[in-house]
Amino acid sequence: MSDQHDFNNINKLLAYDREHLWHPYTSITKALPVFPVQSAQGVRIQLSDGRTLIDGMASWWSAIHGYGHPRLVAALQEQAAELSHVMFGGLTHKPAVALAETLIEMTPPGLEKVFLADSGSVSVEVAMKMAMQYQHARGKKEKKKFLTIKSGYHGDTFHAMAVCDPVTGMHQIYSGVLPQFYFAESPQTRFHEQWNPDDITSLQVLLETHRNDLCAIILEPIVQGAGGMRFYHPQYLREVRMLCDAHDVLLIADEIATGFGRTGQLFACNHAGIVPDIMCLGKALTGGCMTLAAVLTNEDVEQTISSAPPGVFMHGPTFMGNPLACRVARESLTLLQESSWQANVQRVEKGLERGLAVCQEMRGVADVRVLGAIGVVEMRNSVVLEKIQQDFVDRGVWVRPFGKLVYVMPPFCMNDADLATLTAVIADVVALHGKN
Ligand code: PMP
């Protein structure tokens, strides 16, 4: 290996990264700083220069058990020795079947048909195709449109982008290519507030107007994530469920961020006691170890799709049902069920409430909100990512804000002392940046 490619030399690694690699939502030419990671254990990320950071992000909602959990590591090692991958066309295996069983047991009743996909965005594409094929199979070929709510985020592939917020999403860049769908006003009644029945009017009007060409409603239940980190009232979901039934429209719940306990319920739909027709899961599914997503639906949707030409569901990725991902997912879900996750999430919720309350009074802060193991400080102005990120790292925590949002979703196992440190640093840094 040439000296130039000795990536044990951190400066060379960084230089090569800077020259050649895209990171999420970045430019290579105008690269933002990146921090080389050596390892991660529990709730700590260790940088290559020896510094250790308390992790507030759980790698974007996914590492719910922290990093390097021995049971997840063992599951991966054992599975790698047995079978890393084999095509899922015409073959099957225990990791996929066992995972499907666990998912069916955990999710709301009736969701019993499982499609294993590669990532959250792909699962959204799969869910939307499922809904379209369902309507097509019923002879309702005109029902091809989707309705969603503003401030939503569903991923970066084309149909997923088409249901992201039309202003903050990527609609303008891809206009003319992205399909045009319907957007209701986002719900305004907050999770803990008194329900305001007017909140549903916008969606109701759109649904009634377009029922004949509407295939499905897709939304993030309770928590709108990357589109604004907003927490809305469970009654909104109940109303949506009733309206979907009344107007012959399917309901797709994108639980990619909210699934597996993050909001204090196993699934955010459970806050409202509703069951969607199609549910997308991802992120925490594998405890953050591998990329994997799942789409669950009911017997009606599955049988209807099978009842009309082409008689099959038209999707089948190369890495479908990857045994490594499925095995570690099942272990992660078993671990979750065996743990006192609900008590832990409540404890994290209390810790975030306690630690972030002080931000409420700060000049630069517009709002502070906490739900389950999610804490959000919304600033009045957008933060300068490069500067704020560096300030967090210098103070020993990993938090990655976007826009006006400084937010955390720590691993459920974070102890009270680390939570206190994490929130104290957030308060400190927010105070500093709120002055600008
Ligand atoms: N839906 C939601 C609600 C998400 O939060 C995300 C990821 N931020 C996605 C879909 C897309 O998932 P992925 O990044 O795995 O494609």
Tab-separated table of C-alpha atoms and ligand atoms in Angstrom:
chain	number	residue	atom	x	y	z
A	1	MET	CA	0.000	0.000	0.000
A	2	SER	CA	1.406	3.378	-0.958
A	3	ASP	CA	2.188	5.802	1.802
A	4	GLN	CA	-0.406	8.144	0.384
A	5	HIS	CA	-3.137	5.670	1.287
A	6	ASP	CA	-2.063	4.982	4.829
A	7	PHE	CA	-5.352	5.876	6.399
A	8	ASN	CA	-4.019	5.144	9.853
A	9	ASN	CA	-2.579	8.596	9.433
A	10	ILE	CA	-5.571	10.703	10.409
A	11	ASN	CA	-4.516	13.725	8.418
A	12	LYS	CA	-4.251	11.637	5.259
A	13	LEU	CA	-7.610	10.040	5.958
A	14	LEU	CA	-9.217	13.448	6.437
A	15	ALA	CA	-7.566	14.845	3.318
A	16	TYR	CA	-8.817	11.944	1.195
A	17	ASP	CA	-12.295	12.193	2.718
A	18	ARG	CA	-12.393	15.888	2.036
A	19	GLU	CA	-11.396	15.390	-1.573
A	20	HIS	CA	-13.580	12.426	-2.507
A	21	LEU	CA	-16.469	11.646	-0.175
A	22	TRP	CA	-19.927	13.072	0.088
A	23	HIS	CA	-21.434	13.111	3.576
A	24	PRO	CA	-25.201	13.483	4.083
A	25	TYR	CA	-26.473	16.763	2.605
A	26	THR	CA	-23.048	18.265	1.998
A	27	SER	CA	-20.843	19.568	-0.751
A	28	ILE	CA	-17.418	18.047	-1.368
A	29	THR	CA	-16.129	21.370	-2.668
A	30	LYS	CA	-17.359	23.355	0.324
A	31	ALA	CA	-16.864	20.567	2.813
A	32	LEU	CA	-17.959	20.977	6.420
A	33	PRO	CA	-15.576	19.551	9.003
A	34	VAL	CA	-15.939	15.868	9.829
A	35	PHE	CA	-14.576	14.163	12.926
A	36	PRO	CA	-12.817	10.806	12.479
A	37	VAL	CA	-14.251	8.119	14.746
A	38	GLN	CA	-12.148	5.340	16.215
A	39	SER	CA	-14.826	3.343	17.994
A	40	ALA	CA	-18.086	3.613	19.870
A	41	GLN	CA	-19.197	1.843	23.017
A	42	GLY	CA	-22.384	2.288	25.015
A	43	VAL	CA	-23.371	5.961	24.825
A	44	ARG	CA	-19.874	7.134	23.942
A	45	ILE	CA	-18.238	7.835	20.607
A	46	GLN	CA	-14.463	7.837	20.672
A	47	LEU	CA	-12.725	10.103	18.189
A	48	SER	CA	-9.408	9.145	16.607
A	49	ASP	CA	-7.623	11.880	18.565
A	50	GLY	CA	-8.642	10.141	21.803
A	51	ARG	CA	-11.492	12.479	22.782
A	52	THR	CA	-14.711	10.858	23.932
A	53	LEU	CA	-18.165	12.270	23.203
A	54	ILE	CA	-21.486	11.544	24.931
A	55	ASP	CA	-23.806	10.636	22.079
A	56	GLY	CA	-27.059	12.601	21.904
A	57	MET	CA	-28.097	11.386	18.444
A	58	ALA	CA	-28.165	7.563	18.637
A	59	SER	CA	-26.956	7.772	15.030
A	60	TRP	CA	-30.180	9.457	13.877
A	61	TRP	CA	-32.680	7.553	16.061
A	62	SER	CA	-31.217	4.113	15.477
A	63	ALA	CA	-28.713	3.053	18.196
A	64	ILE	CA	-31.353	2.645	20.908
A	65	HIS	CA	-29.241	0.205	22.964
A	66	GLY	CA	-26.070	2.261	22.576
A	67	TYR	CA	-23.086	1.084	20.535
A	68	GLY	CA	-21.357	-2.286	20.568
A	69	HIS	CA	-23.936	-4.088	22.711
A	70	PRO	CA	-22.415	-7.542	23.319
A	71	ARG	CA	-25.588	-9.384	22.307
A	72	LEU	CA	-25.830	-7.526	19.029
A	73	VAL	CA	-22.143	-8.029	18.308
A	74	ALA	CA	-22.472	-11.763	19.049
A	75	ALA	CA	-25.559	-12.057	16.825
A	76	LEU	CA	-23.667	-10.473	13.932
A	77	GLN	CA	-20.587	-12.611	14.468
A	78	GLU	CA	-22.548	-15.847	14.688
A	79	GLN	CA	-24.616	-14.985	11.650
A	80	ALA	CA	-21.567	-13.949	9.617
A	81	ALA	CA	-20.036	-17.349	10.274
A	82	GLU	CA	-23.233	-19.124	9.164
A	83	LEU	CA	-24.621	-17.079	6.286
A	84	SER	CA	-23.983	-13.433	5.442
A	85	HIS	CA	-26.247	-13.209	2.474
A	86	VAL	CA	-28.156	-15.270	-0.005
A	87	MET	CA	-30.718	-14.093	-2.555
A	88	PHE	CA	-34.286	-14.044	-1.227
A	89	GLY	CA	-35.791	-14.951	-4.602
A	90	GLY	CA	-36.670	-18.631	-4.290
A	91	LEU	CA	-34.748	-19.083	-1.026
A	92	THR	CA	-35.584	-18.346	2.591
A	93	HIS	CA	-33.878	-18.589	5.989
A	94	LYS	CA	-34.438	-18.455	9.715
A	95	PRO	CA	-33.213	-14.876	10.343
A	96	ALA	CA	-35.836	-13.427	7.969
A	97	VAL	CA	-38.687	-15.666	9.120
A	98	ALA	CA	-37.911	-15.184	12.819
A	99	LEU	CA	-37.732	-11.416	12.355
A	100	ALA	CA	-41.086	-11.381	10.570
A	101	GLU	CA	-42.616	-13.307	13.480
A	102	THR	CA	-41.261	-10.812	16.019
A	103	LEU	CA	-42.420	-7.820	13.982
A	104	ILE	CA	-45.924	-9.249	13.645
A	105	GLU	CA	-46.089	-9.895	17.394
A	106	MET	CA	-44.886	-6.387	18.303
A	107	THR	CA	-46.790	-4.205	15.855
A	108	PRO	CA	-50.481	-3.281	16.154
A	109	PRO	CA	-52.924	-6.122	15.391
A	110	GLY	CA	-53.666	-7.099	11.798
A	111	LEU	CA	-50.312	-6.117	10.326
A	112	GLU	CA	-49.280	-9.626	9.375
A	113	LYS	CA	-47.675	-9.434	5.952
A	114	VAL	CA	-44.057	-8.331	5.870
A	115	PHE	CA	-41.878	-6.916	3.089
A	116	LEU	CA	-38.196	-6.525	4.022
A	117	ALA	CA	-36.520	-3.551	2.364
A	118	ASP	CA	-33.071	-2.006	2.477
A	119	SER	CA	-33.547	1.450	3.962
A	120	GLY	CA	-36.222	3.823	5.211
A	121	SER	CA	-36.621	5.644	1.908
A	122	VAL	CA	-36.949	2.394	0.004
A	123	SER	CA	-39.587	1.191	2.446
A	124	VAL	CA	-41.571	4.381	1.750
A	125	GLU	CA	-41.340	3.670	-1.987
A	126	VAL	CA	-42.483	0.101	-1.307
A	127	ALA	CA	-45.409	1.281	0.842
A	128	MET	CA	-46.535	3.743	-1.822
A	129	LYS	CA	-46.272	1.105	-4.553
A	130	MET	CA	-48.257	-1.304	-2.364
A	131	ALA	CA	-51.032	1.252	-1.934
A	132	MET	CA	-51.099	1.964	-5.682
A	133	GLN	CA	-51.128	-1.694	-6.628
A	134	TYR	CA	-53.945	-2.262	-4.153
A	135	GLN	CA	-56.152	0.392	-5.750
A	136	HIS	CA	-55.179	-0.811	-9.214
A	137	ALA	CA	-56.151	-4.368	-8.329
A	138	ARG	CA	-59.559	-3.162	-7.124
A	139	GLY	CA	-60.165	-1.618	-10.524
A	140	LYS	CA	-59.744	1.887	-9.083
A	141	LYS	CA	-56.996	2.893	-11.461
A	142	GLU	CA	-57.693	6.593	-11.064
A	143	LYS	CA	-56.775	6.419	-7.349
A	144	LYS	CA	-53.085	7.222	-7.799
A	145	LYS	CA	-52.486	10.343	-5.722
A	146	PHE	CA	-51.202	10.700	-2.192
A	147	LEU	CA	-52.201	13.124	0.519
A	148	THR	CA	-49.810	14.080	3.294
A	149	ILE	CA	-49.222	16.868	5.791
A	150	LYS	CA	-46.872	19.819	5.569
A	151	SER	CA	-43.621	19.728	7.586
A	152	GLY	CA	-43.283	16.021	6.879
A	153	TYR	CA	-40.202	14.065	5.884
A	154	HIS	CA	-40.231	10.598	4.334
A	155	GLY	CA	-36.854	10.128	2.678
A	156	ASP	CA	-34.739	11.092	-0.297
A	157	THR	CA	-35.877	8.836	-3.150
A	158	PHE	CA	-38.324	10.218	-5.718
A	159	HIS	CA	-41.764	9.316	-4.408
A	160	ALA	CA	-40.563	9.800	-0.839
A	161	MET	CA	-39.376	13.302	-1.796
A	162	ALA	CA	-42.756	13.968	-3.372
A	163	VAL	CA	-44.404	13.646	0.057
A	164	CYS	CA	-41.782	15.670	1.957
A	165	ASP	CA	-42.696	19.243	2.871
A	166	PRO	CA	-43.082	21.156	-0.418
A	167	VAL	CA	-41.150	24.193	0.836
A	168	THR	CA	-38.339	22.719	2.930
A	169	GLY	CA	-38.117	19.538	0.811
A	170	MET	CA	-36.545	19.181	-2.628
A	171	HIS	CA	-39.607	19.959	-4.733
A	172	GLN	CA	-38.151	23.000	-6.419
A	173	ILE	CA	-34.995	21.329	-7.657
A	174	TYR	CA	-36.920	18.377	-9.055
A	175	SER	CA	-40.054	20.169	-10.170
A	176	GLY	CA	-41.454	18.679	-13.349
A	177	VAL	CA	-40.116	15.276	-12.366
A	178	LEU	CA	-41.609	14.837	-8.917
A	179	PRO	CA	-45.251	13.788	-8.931
A	180	GLN	CA	-47.634	16.451	-7.612
A	181	PHE	CA	-49.446	15.371	-4.473
A	182	TYR	CA	-51.753	17.041	-1.945
A	183	PHE	CA	-50.547	18.730	1.249
A	184	ALA	CA	-52.772	19.447	4.229
A	185	GLU	CA	-51.777	22.022	6.842
A	186	SER	CA	-49.755	20.360	9.562
A	187	PRO	CA	-51.564	19.729	12.848
A	188	GLN	CA	-51.144	22.606	15.302
A	189	THR	CA	-52.469	21.078	18.531
A	190	ARG	CA	-49.450	19.962	20.477
A	191	PHE	CA	-49.197	16.529	22.031
A	192	HIS	CA	-50.109	17.582	25.573
A	193	GLU	CA	-52.581	20.364	24.698
A	194	GLN	CA	-56.351	20.317	24.577
A	195	TRP	CA	-57.439	18.984	21.170
A	196	ASN	CA	-58.717	21.646	18.787
A	197	PRO	CA	-61.204	20.045	16.337
A	198	ASP	CA	-60.382	22.681	13.683
A	199	ASP	CA	-56.994	21.047	13.315
A	200	ILE	CA	-58.343	18.333	11.048
A	201	THR	CA	-60.287	20.654	8.706
A	202	SER	CA	-57.560	21.167	6.104
A	203	LEU	CA	-56.945	17.441	5.683
A	204	GLN	CA	-60.665	16.677	5.740
A	205	VAL	CA	-61.437	19.177	2.964
A	206	LEU	CA	-58.639	17.846	0.750
A	207	LEU	CA	-59.737	14.286	1.364
A	208	GLU	CA	-63.357	15.010	0.545
A	209	THR	CA	-62.410	16.965	-2.581
A	210	HIS	CA	-59.985	14.422	-3.968
A	211	ARG	CA	-61.332	11.123	-2.661
A	212	ASN	CA	-61.797	9.758	-6.171
A	213	ASP	CA	-58.173	10.073	-7.144
A	214	LEU	CA	-56.654	9.477	-3.708
A	215	CYS	CA	-54.830	6.239	-3.136
A	216	ALA	CA	-53.520	6.760	0.412
A	217	ILE	CA	-52.614	9.223	3.104
A	218	ILE	CA	-49.020	8.978	4.267
A	219	LEU	CA	-47.813	10.634	7.459
A	220	GLU	CA	-45.409	10.393	10.358
A	221	PRO	CA	-47.542	9.565	13.400
A	222	ILE	CA	-47.240	11.973	16.389
A	223	VAL	CA	-43.682	13.149	15.652
A	224	GLN	CA	-42.822	14.984	12.456
A	225	GLY	CA	-39.080	14.395	12.427
A	226	ALA	CA	-36.628	15.895	9.948
A	227	GLY	CA	-39.349	18.252	8.649
A	228	GLY	CA	-39.452	20.207	11.909
A	229	MET	CA	-39.363	17.978	15.009
A	230	ARG	CA	-42.995	18.727	15.826
A	231	PHE	CA	-45.119	16.646	18.237
A	232	TYR	CA	-48.861	16.645	17.521
A	233	HIS	CA	-52.024	15.453	19.230
A	234	PRO	CA	-53.066	11.768	19.072
A	235	GLN	CA	-56.668	12.790	18.279
A	236	TYR	CA	-55.413	13.997	14.901
A	237	LEU	CA	-54.433	10.429	14.061
A	238	ARG	CA	-57.793	9.075	15.197
A	239	GLU	CA	-59.564	11.571	12.957
A	240	VAL	CA	-57.318	10.653	10.021
A	241	ARG	CA	-58.049	6.964	10.552
A	242	MET	CA	-61.818	7.597	10.575
A	243	LEU	CA	-61.648	9.800	7.491
A	244	CYS	CA	-59.586	7.232	5.574
A	245	ASP	CA	-62.197	4.582	6.336
A	246	ALA	CA	-65.066	6.876	5.404
A	247	HIS	CA	-63.496	7.874	2.071
A	248	ASP	CA	-61.989	4.586	0.942
A	249	VAL	CA	-58.373	5.718	1.216
A	250	LEU	CA	-55.507	3.714	2.742
A	251	LEU	CA	-53.450	5.002	5.661
A	252	ILE	CA	-49.657	4.607	5.572
A	253	ALA	CA	-47.860	5.294	8.869
A	254	ASP	CA	-44.191	6.119	8.476
A	255	GLU	CA	-42.847	4.905	11.837
A	256	ILE	CA	-39.241	4.868	10.609
A	257	ALA	CA	-38.137	7.410	13.214
A	258	THR	CA	-40.800	6.820	15.877
A	259	GLY	CA	-40.892	3.019	15.933
A	260	PHE	CA	-39.540	0.811	18.739
A	261	GLY	CA	-40.214	2.907	21.814
A	262	ARG	CA	-38.755	6.309	21.013
A	263	THR	CA	-41.925	8.283	21.802
A	264	GLY	CA	-42.757	6.363	24.990
A	265	GLN	CA	-45.017	3.840	23.210
A	266	LEU	CA	-43.658	0.953	21.178
A	267	PHE	CA	-45.114	2.641	18.074
A	268	ALA	CA	-46.371	6.211	17.841
A	269	CYS	CA	-49.706	4.924	16.439
A	270	ASN	CA	-50.279	3.315	19.839
A	271	HIS	CA	-50.690	6.781	21.423
A	272	ALA	CA	-53.897	7.032	19.404
A	273	GLY	CA	-54.829	3.341	19.485
A	274	ILE	CA	-55.061	3.222	15.702
A	275	VAL	CA	-53.832	0.646	13.216
A	276	PRO	CA	-52.624	1.863	9.817
A	277	ASP	CA	-53.125	-0.209	6.671
A	278	ILE	CA	-49.425	-0.051	5.902
A	279	MET	CA	-46.572	0.679	8.312
A	280	CYS	CA	-42.937	1.534	7.470
A	281	LEU	CA	-40.206	0.658	9.957
A	282	GLY	CA	-36.452	1.259	9.824
A	283	LYS	CA	-33.718	3.037	11.798
A	284	ALA	CA	-33.894	1.403	15.280
A	285	LEU	CA	-35.008	-1.905	13.728
A	286	THR	CA	-31.456	-3.288	13.864
A	287	GLY	CA	-30.455	-1.315	16.956
A	288	GLY	CA	-28.434	0.838	14.582
A	289	CYS	CA	-26.095	-1.977	13.473
A	290	MET	CA	-27.126	-2.566	9.869
A	291	THR	CA	-29.314	-0.942	7.266
A	292	LEU	CA	-32.729	-2.614	7.145
A	293	ALA	CA	-36.347	-1.560	6.870
A	294	ALA	CA	-39.673	-3.353	6.836
A	295	VAL	CA	-43.119	-2.652	5.446
A	296	LEU	CA	-46.023	-4.366	7.171
A	297	THR	CA	-49.542	-4.561	5.870
A	298	ASN	CA	-52.791	-6.431	6.449
A	299	GLU	CA	-54.376	-9.412	4.761
A	300	ASP	CA	-56.823	-7.300	2.748
A	301	VAL	CA	-54.068	-5.262	1.079
A	302	GLU	CA	-51.940	-8.327	0.409
A	303	GLN	CA	-54.786	-10.493	-0.928
A	304	THR	CA	-56.178	-7.726	-3.095
A	305	ILE	CA	-52.781	-7.155	-4.701
A	306	SER	CA	-52.497	-10.888	-5.362
A	307	SER	CA	-56.012	-11.139	-6.784
A	308	ALA	CA	-55.478	-9.123	-9.964
A	309	PRO	CA	-52.813	-9.006	-12.677
A	310	PRO	CA	-49.853	-9.074	-12.427
A	311	GLY	CA	-50.817	-11.107	-9.321
A	312	VAL	CA	-47.552	-10.355	-7.572
A	313	PHE	CA	-46.164	-7.363	-5.717
A	314	MET	CA	-43.686	-5.739	-8.072
A	315	HIS	CA	-40.613	-5.157	-5.930
A	316	GLY	CA	-37.618	-7.330	-5.047
A	317	PRO	CA	-34.272	-5.867	-3.999
A	318	THR	CA	-31.015	-7.797	-4.381
A	319	PHE	CA	-30.304	-7.606	-0.654
A	320	MET	CA	-33.872	-8.316	0.443
A	321	GLY	CA	-34.006	-10.126	3.779
A	322	ASN	CA	-30.248	-9.881	4.314
A	323	PRO	CA	-29.542	-12.509	7.004
A	324	LEU	CA	-27.009	-10.385	8.910
A	325	ALA	CA	-29.424	-7.476	9.142
A	326	CYS	CA	-32.407	-9.690	9.986
A	327	ARG	CA	-30.528	-11.618	12.667
A	328	VAL	CA	-29.268	-8.509	14.435
A	329	ALA	CA	-32.710	-6.892	14.098
A	330	ARG	CA	-34.395	-9.824	15.807
A	331	GLU	CA	-31.773	-9.766	18.579
A	332	SER	CA	-32.243	-6.023	19.009
A	333	LEU	CA	-36.027	-6.384	19.261
A	334	THR	CA	-35.706	-9.256	21.741
A	335	LEU	CA	-33.311	-7.144	23.774
A	336	LEU	CA	-35.787	-4.278	23.707
A	337	GLN	CA	-38.662	-6.481	24.847
A	338	GLU	CA	-36.589	-8.012	27.639
A	339	SER	CA	-35.405	-4.618	28.864
A	340	SER	CA	-37.432	-2.152	30.887
A	341	TRP	CA	-37.448	0.157	27.872
A	342	GLN	CA	-40.592	2.011	28.859
A	343	ALA	CA	-39.186	2.934	32.272
A	344	ASN	CA	-35.928	3.928	30.597
A	345	VAL	CA	-37.620	6.128	28.026
A	346	GLN	CA	-39.644	7.789	30.805
A	347	ARG	CA	-36.454	8.356	32.761
A	348	VAL	CA	-34.752	9.878	29.712
A	349	GLU	CA	-37.854	12.025	29.159
A	350	LYS	CA	-37.631	13.347	32.721
A	351	GLY	CA	-33.900	13.964	32.362
A	352	LEU	CA	-34.404	15.887	29.117
A	353	GLU	CA	-37.264	17.925	30.613
A	354	ARG	CA	-35.229	18.722	33.698
A	355	GLY	CA	-32.043	19.591	31.837
A	356	LEU	CA	-33.509	21.539	28.916
A	357	ALA	CA	-36.068	23.606	30.889
A	358	VAL	CA	-33.502	26.349	31.470
A	359	CYS	CA	-33.276	26.961	27.698
A	360	GLN	CA	-36.911	28.071	27.620
A	361	GLU	CA	-36.009	31.434	29.133
A	362	MET	CA	-33.105	32.136	26.802
A	363	ARG	CA	-33.294	35.025	24.394
A	364	GLY	CA	-32.418	33.065	21.274
A	365	VAL	CA	-34.808	30.191	22.013
A	366	ALA	CA	-38.294	30.019	20.489
A	367	ASP	CA	-39.457	26.750	22.050
A	368	VAL	CA	-38.383	23.742	24.088
A	369	ARG	CA	-40.270	20.460	23.766
A	370	VAL	CA	-39.749	16.902	24.968
A	371	LEU	CA	-41.598	13.707	24.139
A	372	GLY	CA	-40.342	10.276	25.180
A	373	ALA	CA	-36.616	10.113	24.530
A	374	ILE	CA	-36.670	13.106	22.168
A	375	GLY	CA	-35.634	16.601	23.253
A	376	VAL	CA	-35.848	19.680	21.020
A	377	VAL	CA	-34.638	23.244	21.487
A	378	GLU	CA	-35.987	25.361	18.661
A	379	MET	CA	-33.945	28.526	18.152
A	380	ARG	CA	-35.286	31.802	16.794
A	381	ASN	CA	-32.638	31.820	14.059
A	382	SER	CA	-30.814	29.123	12.151
A	383	VAL	CA	-27.605	28.019	13.793
A	384	VAL	CA	-24.253	27.995	12.003
A	385	LEU	CA	-23.729	24.251	11.873
A	386	GLU	CA	-19.965	24.365	11.542
A	387	LYS	CA	-19.543	26.531	14.620
A	388	ILE	CA	-22.142	24.935	16.866
A	389	GLN	CA	-20.939	21.436	16.027
A	390	GLN	CA	-17.402	22.372	17.016
A	391	ASP	CA	-18.652	23.892	20.284
A	392	PHE	CA	-20.464	20.680	21.152
A	393	VAL	CA	-17.444	18.525	20.346
A	394	ASP	CA	-15.152	20.801	22.356
A	395	ARG	CA	-17.474	20.262	25.337
A	396	GLY	CA	-17.548	16.472	24.921
A	397	VAL	CA	-20.973	15.771	23.410
A	398	TRP	CA	-22.230	14.705	19.999
A	399	VAL	CA	-25.243	16.740	18.862
A	400	ARG	CA	-25.916	17.583	15.209
A	401	PRO	CA	-28.403	20.435	14.815
A	402	PHE	CA	-30.108	21.432	11.579
A	403	GLY	CA	-31.650	24.780	10.709
A	404	LYS	CA	-33.144	26.239	13.890
A	405	LEU	CA	-33.305	22.888	15.624
A	406	VAL	CA	-30.943	21.662	18.302
A	407	TYR	CA	-32.330	18.235	19.126
A	408	VAL	CA	-31.345	14.972	20.746
A	409	MET	CA	-32.638	11.425	20.830
A	410	PRO	CA	-30.141	9.576	23.058
A	411	PRO	CA	-29.821	5.818	23.414
A	412	PHE	CA	-32.451	4.604	25.920
A	413	CYS	CA	-29.714	3.308	28.231
A	414	MET	CA	-28.136	6.722	28.858
A	415	ASN	CA	-27.776	7.146	32.623
A	416	ASP	CA	-28.878	10.202	34.584
A	417	ALA	CA	-25.360	11.585	35.014
A	418	ASP	CA	-24.680	11.500	31.257
A	419	LEU	CA	-28.097	12.971	30.563
A	420	ALA	CA	-27.340	15.793	32.984
A	421	THR	CA	-24.013	16.455	31.256
A	422	LEU	CA	-25.576	16.289	27.787
A	423	THR	CA	-28.371	18.726	28.632
A	424	ALA	CA	-26.056	21.076	30.555
A	425	VAL	CA	-23.788	21.314	27.512
A	426	ILE	CA	-26.795	21.930	25.259
A	427	ALA	CA	-27.943	24.762	27.556
A	428	ASP	CA	-24.447	26.202	27.567
A	429	VAL	CA	-24.007	26.073	23.784
A	430	VAL	CA	-27.553	27.265	23.057
A	431	ALA	CA	-26.976	30.271	25.339
A	432	LEU	CA	-23.788	31.041	23.433
A	433	HIS	CA	-25.331	30.735	19.980
A	434	GLY	CA	-28.627	32.352	20.952
A	435	LYS	CA	-26.812	35.633	21.487
A	436	ASN	CA	-26.120	36.003	17.763
B	1	PMP	N1	-39.040	8.499	7.046
B	1	PMP	C1	-38.716	9.128	8.181
B	1	PMP	C2	-39.801	9.541	9.126
B	1	PMP	C3	-37.367	9.384	8.483
B	1	PMP	O1	-37.053	10.033	9.626
B	1	PMP	C4	-36.371	8.946	7.585
B	1	PMP	C5	-34.889	9.194	7.861
B	1	PMP	N2	-34.569	10.368	8.488
B	1	PMP	C6	-36.756	8.294	6.415
B	1	PMP	C7	-38.099	8.074	6.189
B	1	PMP	C8	-35.734	7.814	5.408
B	1	PMP	O2	-34.997	6.776	5.921
B	1	PMP	P1	-33.540	6.432	5.331
B	1	PMP	O3	-32.668	7.586	5.667
B	1	PMP	O4	-33.161	5.161	6.027
B	1	PMP	O5	-33.706	6.241	3.851
